[in-house]
Amino acid sequence: MNDLFRHVIRGALISVFGVFLISSGSAQVRKPKKVRPTAPVRQQQTLVASPATPNAYLLGAGTGNLRLREALDTDGDGKADYEIFRPSENTWYIWQSGGGMIGQQWGLANNDIPTPGDFDGDGKGDIAVWRDDTGDWYWINSSNGTLHSVHWGTTGDEPVARDYDGDGKTDLAVVRRGGGQMVWYILRSSDGVGIGIPYGLPTDFTAPGDYDGDGKFDLAVQRPGPTALSNATFYYANSTTGNTTTVVFGLSKDMVVPGDYDGDGKTDIAVVREGATPASNLTWYVLRSSDGVTFGKLYGLTGYDYPVQNDYDGDGKTDLAVWRNTDRLFYTFRSTTSTEDVRQWGLPNDYPVGTYDTH
């Protein structure tokens, strides 16, 4: 499982779940650390109107990566929100892109891992956690405020909840390392069936994404080479054909930051490389699926920033973004304007929820 969250978020589920307005504060956290340890496909897009979300949203081919935005879009305006978790209060603080600010107690520090997603399929992000010591998932449906608990997984698993069946709802999923292999256990929301698929080695890093653009998340891993400076190899299972694609990209020490950076409806293979010192820049490398071209950009600082990439401007493209622990600022390089948005959000020792998709 993600050792970063294991260190930051450990401790008992809050029994009272109040929502309250808050004002912006001021966050110091640890650096992210890497962890070592199928059905026919819809070919057309389907417009789905949600009763809880006035704006219709798309399902089907080319829309899988929108689920990542919806996981952090709690107000349903089509833009990811800025979210942090405060372990000292077991509280989520969310600055919504539509202007609202909320606080929600949910989960236990040092024991629970934030696992945002759209579990009810209304196009809005649901607050959710996975409890490591019991293998239980807890979330709040944004559509009606109901609380849910489902047992799926066991201690030591890594939560990888995504929309693997393409129905617009986040599926509960964990990865289990052992016996010389990595097994993905997925509880499909479309039919309630649980499946286990061996894919990867115990030393691989998870990298789920919709790499083939069919609207379903694919099983994917980054495999390190023999040393930190060796080339890494990405493997992903095409959910349309079942075939595996192999791509050599980046170095073993790179962090995986999946996203659709070119807006073509497919996940791009992307990594972040740390520099030699804490003050060195982070370097982002993205292999665009649209044209096969790799671009690189210096963005963020090695010793102070968490990658929190997502679509914060709502243009359908993943934006480079980090949360800096020294000044408690979110820095976002917006793809719509190629300009930087900076906003303060958080307190010392908070944790940015958006880093759940960094591996």
CSV table of N, CA, C and O in Angstrom, one decimal, residues 155-237:
chain,number,residue,atom,x,y,z
A,155,THR,N,-5.2,-6.0,5.3
A,155,THR,CA,-4.1,-5.2,5.8
A,155,THR,C,-2.9,-5.4,4.8
A,155,THR,O,-2.6,-6.5,4.5
A,156,GLY,N,-2.3,-4.3,4.5
A,156,GLY,CA,-1.1,-4.4,3.6
A,156,GLY,C,-1.4,-4.2,2.1
A,156,GLY,O,-0.5,-4.0,1.3
A,157,ASP,N,-2.7,-4.2,1.7
A,157,ASP,CA,-3.1,-3.9,0.4
A,157,ASP,C,-2.9,-2.5,0.0
A,157,ASP,O,-2.8,-1.6,0.9
A,158,GLU,N,-2.9,-2.2,-1.3
A,158,GLU,CA,-2.8,-0.8,-1.7
A,158,GLU,C,-4.1,-0.4,-2.4
A,158,GLU,O,-4.5,-1.1,-3.4
A,159,PRO,N,-4.9,0.6,-1.9
A,159,PRO,CA,-6.1,1.0,-2.6
A,159,PRO,C,-5.9,1.6,-3.9
A,159,PRO,O,-5.1,2.5,-4.1
A,160,VAL,N,-6.6,1.2,-5.0
A,160,VAL,CA,-6.5,1.7,-6.3
A,160,VAL,C,-7.9,1.8,-6.9
A,160,VAL,O,-8.2,1.3,-8.0
A,161,ALA,N,-8.8,2.5,-6.2
A,161,ALA,CA,-10.2,2.6,-6.7
A,161,ALA,C,-10.3,3.5,-7.9
A,161,ALA,O,-9.8,4.7,-7.9
A,162,ARG,N,-10.8,3.0,-9.0
A,162,ARG,CA,-11.0,3.7,-10.2
A,162,ARG,C,-12.3,3.1,-10.9
A,162,ARG,O,-12.8,2.1,-10.4
A,163,ASP,N,-12.6,3.7,-12.1
A,163,ASP,CA,-13.8,3.1,-12.8
A,163,ASP,C,-13.3,2.1,-13.8
A,163,ASP,O,-13.0,2.5,-15.0
A,164,TYR,N,-13.2,0.9,-13.4
A,164,TYR,CA,-12.7,-0.2,-14.3
A,164,TYR,C,-13.7,-0.8,-15.2
A,164,TYR,O,-13.3,-1.4,-16.2
A,165,ASP,N,-15.0,-0.6,-14.9
A,165,ASP,CA,-16.0,-1.2,-15.8
A,165,ASP,C,-16.7,-0.1,-16.7
A,165,ASP,O,-17.6,-0.5,-17.5
A,166,GLY,N,-16.4,1.2,-16.5
A,166,GLY,CA,-16.8,2.2,-17.5
A,166,GLY,C,-18.3,2.6,-17.3
A,166,GLY,O,-18.9,3.1,-18.2
A,167,ASP,N,-18.8,2.4,-16.0
A,167,ASP,CA,-20.2,2.8,-15.8
A,167,ASP,C,-20.4,4.2,-15.2
A,167,ASP,O,-21.5,4.6,-14.8
A,168,GLY,N,-19.3,4.9,-15.0
A,168,GLY,CA,-19.3,6.2,-14.4
A,168,GLY,C,-19.2,6.2,-12.9
A,168,GLY,O,-19.3,7.3,-12.3
A,169,LYS,N,-19.0,5.1,-12.3
A,169,LYS,CA,-18.9,5.0,-10.9
A,169,LYS,C,-17.6,4.4,-10.5
A,169,LYS,O,-17.1,3.5,-11.1
A,170,THR,N,-17.0,4.9,-9.4
A,170,THR,CA,-15.7,4.4,-8.9
A,170,THR,C,-15.9,3.0,-8.4
A,170,THR,O,-16.8,2.8,-7.6
A,171,ASP,N,-15.1,2.1,-8.8
A,171,ASP,CA,-15.1,0.7,-8.3
A,171,ASP,C,-14.1,0.6,-7.1
A,171,ASP,O,-13.0,1.1,-7.2
A,172,LEU,N,-14.5,-0.1,-6.1
A,172,LEU,CA,-13.6,-0.5,-5.0
A,172,LEU,C,-12.5,-1.4,-5.5
A,172,LEU,O,-12.8,-2.4,-6.2
A,173,ALA,N,-11.3,-1.1,-5.3
A,173,ALA,CA,-10.2,-2.0,-5.8
A,173,ALA,C,-9.0,-1.9,-4.9
A,173,ALA,O,-8.7,-0.8,-4.4
A,174,VAL,N,-8.3,-3.0,-4.8
A,174,VAL,CA,-7.0,-3.0,-4.1
A,174,VAL,C,-6.0,-3.8,-4.9
A,174,VAL,O,-6.4,-4.7,-5.7
A,175,VAL,N,-4.7,-3.6,-4.6
A,175,VAL,CA,-3.6,-4.4,-5.2
A,175,VAL,C,-3.0,-5.1,-4.0
A,175,VAL,O,-2.7,-4.5,-3.0
A,176,ARG,N,-2.7,-6.4,-4.2
A,176,ARG,CA,-2.1,-7.2,-3.2
A,176,ARG,C,-0.8,-7.8,-3.8
A,176,ARG,O,-0.8,-8.5,-4.8
A,177,ARG,N,0.3,-7.6,-3.0
A,177,ARG,CA,1.6,-8.1,-3.4
A,177,ARG,C,2.0,-9.3,-2.6
A,177,ARG,O,1.8,-9.3,-1.4
A,178,GLY,N,2.5,-10.3,-3.3
A,178,GLY,CA,2.9,-11.5,-2.6
A,178,GLY,C,3.0,-12.7,-3.5
A,178,GLY,O,2.4,-12.7,-4.6
A,179,GLY,N,3.7,-13.7,-3.1
A,179,GLY,CA,3.8,-14.9,-4.0
A,179,GLY,C,4.4,-14.7,-5.3
A,179,GLY,O,4.1,-15.4,-6.3
A,180,GLY,N,5.3,-13.7,-5.4
A,180,GLY,CA,5.9,-13.4,-6.7
A,180,GLY,C,5.1,-12.6,-7.7
A,180,GLY,O,5.5,-12.5,-8.9
A,181,GLN,N,3.9,-12.1,-7.3
A,181,GLN,CA,3.1,-11.4,-8.2
A,181,GLN,C,2.3,-10.3,-7.6
A,181,GLN,O,2.2,-10.2,-6.3
A,182,MET,N,1.7,-9.5,-8.4
A,182,MET,CA,0.7,-8.5,-7.9
A,182,MET,C,-0.6,-8.8,-8.4
A,182,MET,O,-0.8,-9.1,-9.6
A,183,VAL,N,-1.6,-8.9,-7.5
A,183,VAL,CA,-3.0,-9.2,-7.9
A,183,VAL,C,-3.9,-8.0,-7.7
A,183,VAL,O,-3.9,-7.4,-6.6
A,184,TRP,N,-4.7,-7.7,-8.7
A,184,TRP,CA,-5.7,-6.6,-8.6
A,184,TRP,C,-7.0,-7.2,-8.3
A,184,TRP,O,-7.5,-8.0,-9.0
A,185,TYR,N,-7.6,-6.8,-7.1
A,185,TYR,CA,-8.9,-7.2,-6.7
A,185,TYR,C,-9.9,-6.1,-6.9
A,185,TYR,O,-9.8,-5.0,-6.3
A,186,ILE,N,-10.9,-6.3,-7.8
A,186,ILE,CA,-11.8,-5.2,-8.2
A,186,ILE,C,-13.2,-5.6,-7.9
A,186,ILE,O,-13.7,-6.7,-8.3
A,187,LEU,N,-14.0,-4.8,-7.2
A,187,LEU,CA,-15.4,-5.0,-7.0
A,187,LEU,C,-16.2,-4.1,-7.9
A,187,LEU,O,-16.3,-2.9,-7.7
A,188,ARG,N,-16.7,-4.7,-9.0
A,188,ARG,CA,-17.3,-3.9,-10.0
A,188,ARG,C,-18.7,-3.3,-9.6
A,188,ARG,O,-19.5,-4.0,-9.0
A,189,SER,N,-18.8,-2.0,-9.8
A,189,SER,CA,-20.1,-1.3,-9.4
A,189,SER,C,-21.2,-1.7,-10.3
A,189,SER,O,-22.4,-1.6,-10.0
A,190,SER,N,-20.9,-2.1,-11.6
A,190,SER,CA,-22.0,-2.3,-12.5
A,190,SER,C,-22.8,-3.5,-12.2
A,190,SER,O,-24.0,-3.6,-12.5
A,191,ASP,N,-22.1,-4.6,-11.7
A,191,ASP,CA,-22.9,-5.8,-11.4
A,191,ASP,C,-22.6,-6.4,-10.0
A,191,ASP,O,-23.1,-7.5,-9.7
A,192,GLY,N,-21.7,-5.8,-9.2
A,192,GLY,CA,-21.5,-6.2,-7.9
A,192,GLY,C,-20.6,-7.5,-7.8
A,192,GLY,O,-20.4,-8.1,-6.8
A,193,VAL,N,-20.0,-7.8,-9.0
A,193,VAL,CA,-19.1,-9.0,-9.0
A,193,VAL,C,-17.7,-8.6,-8.7
A,193,VAL,O,-17.1,-7.6,-9.1
A,194,GLY,N,-17.0,-9.4,-7.8
A,194,GLY,CA,-15.6,-9.2,-7.5
A,194,GLY,C,-14.7,-10.1,-8.3
A,194,GLY,O,-15.0,-11.3,-8.5
A,195,ILE,N,-13.6,-9.5,-8.8
A,195,ILE,CA,-12.7,-10.3,-9.6
A,195,ILE,C,-11.3,-10.1,-9.1
A,195,ILE,O,-11.0,-9.0,-8.5
A,196,GLY,N,-10.4,-11.0,-9.4
A,196,GLY,CA,-9.0,-10.9,-9.1
A,196,GLY,C,-8.2,-11.2,-10.3
A,196,GLY,O,-8.4,-12.2,-11.0
A,197,ILE,N,-7.3,-10.3,-10.7
A,197,ILE,CA,-6.5,-10.4,-11.9
A,197,ILE,C,-5.0,-10.2,-11.6
A,197,ILE,O,-4.6,-9.2,-11.1
A,198,PRO,N,-4.2,-11.3,-11.8
A,198,PRO,CA,-2.8,-11.1,-11.6
A,198,PRO,C,-2.2,-10.2,-12.7
A,198,PRO,O,-2.4,-10.5,-13.9
A,199,TYR,N,-1.5,-9.2,-12.3
A,199,TYR,CA,-0.9,-8.3,-13.3
A,199,TYR,C,0.2,-7.5,-12.6
A,199,TYR,O,-0.1,-6.6,-11.8
A,200,GLY,N,1.4,-7.8,-12.9
A,200,GLY,CA,2.6,-7.1,-12.4
A,200,GLY,C,3.3,-8.0,-11.4
A,200,GLY,O,2.9,-9.1,-11.0
A,201,LEU,N,4.5,-7.4,-11.0
A,201,LEU,CA,5.3,-8.1,-10.0
A,201,LEU,C,5.2,-7.3,-8.7
A,201,LEU,O,4.9,-6.2,-8.6
A,202,PRO,N,5.6,-8.0,-7.6
A,202,PRO,CA,5.5,-7.3,-6.3
A,202,PRO,C,6.3,-6.0,-6.2
A,202,PRO,O,6.0,-5.1,-5.4
A,203,THR,N,7.4,-5.9,-7.0
A,203,THR,CA,8.2,-4.7,-6.9
A,203,THR,C,7.8,-3.6,-7.9
A,203,THR,O,8.4,-2.6,-7.9
A,204,ASP,N,6.7,-3.9,-8.6
A,204,ASP,CA,6.2,-2.9,-9.5
A,204,ASP,C,5.5,-1.8,-8.8
A,204,ASP,O,5.0,-2.0,-7.6
A,205,PHE,N,5.3,-0.6,-9.4
A,205,PHE,CA,4.5,0.5,-8.9
A,205,PHE,C,3.2,0.5,-9.7
A,205,PHE,O,3.2,0.3,-10.9
A,206,THR,N,2.1,0.7,-9.0
A,206,THR,CA,0.8,0.8,-9.8
A,206,THR,C,0.7,2.1,-10.6
A,206,THR,O,1.3,3.1,-10.2
A,207,ALA,N,0.0,2.0,-11.7
A,207,ALA,CA,-0.1,3.2,-12.5
A,207,ALA,C,-1.4,3.1,-13.3
A,207,ALA,O,-1.5,3.2,-14.6
A,208,PRO,N,-2.6,2.9,-12.7
A,208,PRO,CA,-3.9,2.7,-13.4
A,208,PRO,C,-4.2,4.0,-14.2
A,208,PRO,O,-4.0,5.1,-13.8
A,209,GLY,N,-4.8,3.7,-15.3
A,209,GLY,CA,-5.3,4.8,-16.2
A,209,GLY,C,-6.1,4.3,-17.4
A,209,GLY,O,-6.0,3.1,-17.6
A,210,ASP,N,-6.7,5.2,-18.1
A,210,ASP,CA,-7.4,4.7,-19.3
A,210,ASP,C,-6.5,5.0,-20.5
A,210,ASP,O,-6.7,6.0,-21.3
A,211,TYR,N,-5.6,4.1,-20.7
A,211,TYR,CA,-4.5,4.3,-21.7
A,211,TYR,C,-5.1,4.1,-23.2
A,211,TYR,O,-4.5,4.6,-24.1
A,212,ASP,N,-6.1,3.3,-23.3
A,212,ASP,CA,-6.6,3.0,-24.6
A,212,ASP,C,-7.8,3.9,-25.0
A,212,ASP,O,-8.4,3.8,-26.1
A,213,GLY,N,-8.3,4.7,-24.0
A,213,GLY,CA,-9.4,5.6,-24.3
A,213,GLY,C,-10.7,5.0,-24.5
A,213,GLY,O,-11.6,5.7,-25.2
A,214,ASP,N,-11.0,3.9,-23.9
A,214,ASP,CA,-12.3,3.2,-24.1
A,214,ASP,C,-13.3,3.6,-23.0
A,214,ASP,O,-14.4,3.0,-23.0
A,215,GLY,N,-12.9,4.4,-22.1
A,215,GLY,CA,-13.8,4.8,-21.0
A,215,GLY,C,-13.7,3.9,-19.8
A,215,GLY,O,-14.4,4.1,-18.8
A,216,LYS,N,-12.8,3.0,-19.8
A,216,LYS,CA,-12.5,2.1,-18.7
A,216,LYS,C,-11.1,2.1,-18.3
A,216,LYS,O,-10.2,2.2,-19.1
A,217,PHE,N,-10.8,2.1,-17.0
A,217,PHE,CA,-9.4,2.2,-16.5
A,217,PHE,C,-8.8,0.8,-16.8
A,217,PHE,O,-9.4,-0.3,-16.6
A,218,ASP,N,-7.5,0.9,-17.2
A,218,ASP,CA,-6.7,-0.3,-17.5
A,218,ASP,C,-5.8,-0.6,-16.3
A,218,ASP,O,-5.3,0.3,-15.6
A,219,LEU,N,-5.5,-1.9,-16.1
A,219,LEU,CA,-4.4,-2.2,-15.1
A,219,LEU,C,-3.1,-1.8,-15.7
A,219,LEU,O,-2.8,-2.1,-16.9
A,220,ALA,N,-2.3,-1.2,-14.9
A,220,ALA,CA,-1.0,-0.7,-15.4
A,220,ALA,C,0.0,-0.6,-14.3
A,220,ALA,O,-0.3,-0.4,-13.2
A,221,VAL,N,1.3,-0.9,-14.7
A,221,VAL,CA,2.4,-0.8,-13.7
A,221,VAL,C,3.6,-0.1,-14.3
A,221,VAL,O,3.8,-0.1,-15.5
A,222,GLN,N,4.4,0.4,-13.4
A,222,GLN,CA,5.7,0.9,-13.8
A,222,GLN,C,6.7,-0.1,-13.2
A,222,GLN,O,6.7,-0.3,-12.0
A,223,ARG,N,7.6,-0.6,-14.0
A,223,ARG,CA,8.6,-1.6,-13.5
A,223,ARG,C,10.0,-1.0,-13.5
A,223,ARG,O,10.5,-0.6,-14.5
A,224,PRO,N,10.6,-0.9,-12.3
A,224,PRO,CA,11.9,-0.3,-12.2
A,224,PRO,C,13.0,-1.2,-12.7
A,224,PRO,O,12.8,-2.4,-12.7
A,225,GLY,N,14.1,-0.6,-13.1
A,225,GLY,CA,15.2,-1.4,-13.5
A,225,GLY,C,16.1,-1.7,-12.3
A,225,GLY,O,15.7,-1.5,-11.1
A,226,PRO,N,17.3,-2.2,-12.5
A,226,PRO,CA,18.1,-2.7,-11.4
A,226,PRO,C,18.7,-1.6,-10.5
A,226,PRO,O,19.0,-1.8,-9.3
A,227,THR,N,18.7,-0.4,-11.0
A,227,THR,CA,19.2,0.8,-10.1
A,227,THR,C,18.2,1.9,-10.3
A,227,THR,O,17.4,2.0,-11.2
A,228,ALA,N,18.4,2.9,-9.4
A,228,ALA,CA,17.5,4.1,-9.5
A,228,ALA,C,17.6,4.9,-10.8
A,228,ALA,O,16.7,5.5,-11.2
A,229,LEU,N,18.8,4.8,-11.4
A,229,LEU,CA,19.0,5.5,-12.7
A,229,LEU,C,18.8,4.7,-13.9
A,229,LEU,O,19.0,5.1,-15.0
A,230,SER,N,18.4,3.4,-13.7
A,230,SER,CA,18.0,2.6,-14.8
A,230,SER,C,16.7,3.0,-15.4
A,230,SER,O,15.9,3.6,-14.8
A,231,ASN,N,16.5,2.7,-16.7
A,231,ASN,CA,15.2,3.0,-17.3
A,231,ASN,C,14.1,2.2,-16.7
A,231,ASN,O,14.3,1.0,-16.3
A,232,ALA,N,13.0,2.8,-16.6
A,232,ALA,CA,11.7,2.1,-16.1
A,232,ALA,C,10.9,1.7,-17.3
A,232,ALA,O,11.0,2.2,-18.4
A,233,THR,N,10.1,0.6,-17.1
A,233,THR,CA,9.2,0.1,-18.2
A,233,THR,C,7.8,0.1,-17.7
A,233,THR,O,7.5,-0.3,-16.6
A,234,PHE,N,6.9,0.7,-18.5
A,234,PHE,CA,5.5,0.7,-18.2
A,234,PHE,C,4.8,-0.5,-19.0
A,234,PHE,O,5.1,-0.7,-20.2
A,235,TYR,N,3.9,-1.1,-18.3
A,235,TYR,CA,3.1,-2.2,-18.9
A,235,TYR,C,1.6,-1.8,-18.6
A,235,TYR,O,1.3,-1.5,-17.4
A,236,TYR,N,0.8,-1.9,-19.6
A,236,TYR,CA,-0.7,-1.7,-19.3
A,236,TYR,C,-1.5,-2.7,-20.2
A,236,TYR,O,-1.1,-3.0,-21.3
A,237,ALA,N,-2.6,-3.2,-19.5
A,237,ALA,CA,-3.4,-4.1,-20.2
A,237,ALA,C,-4.6,-3.4,-20.9
A,237,ALA,O,-5.4,-2.8,-20.2
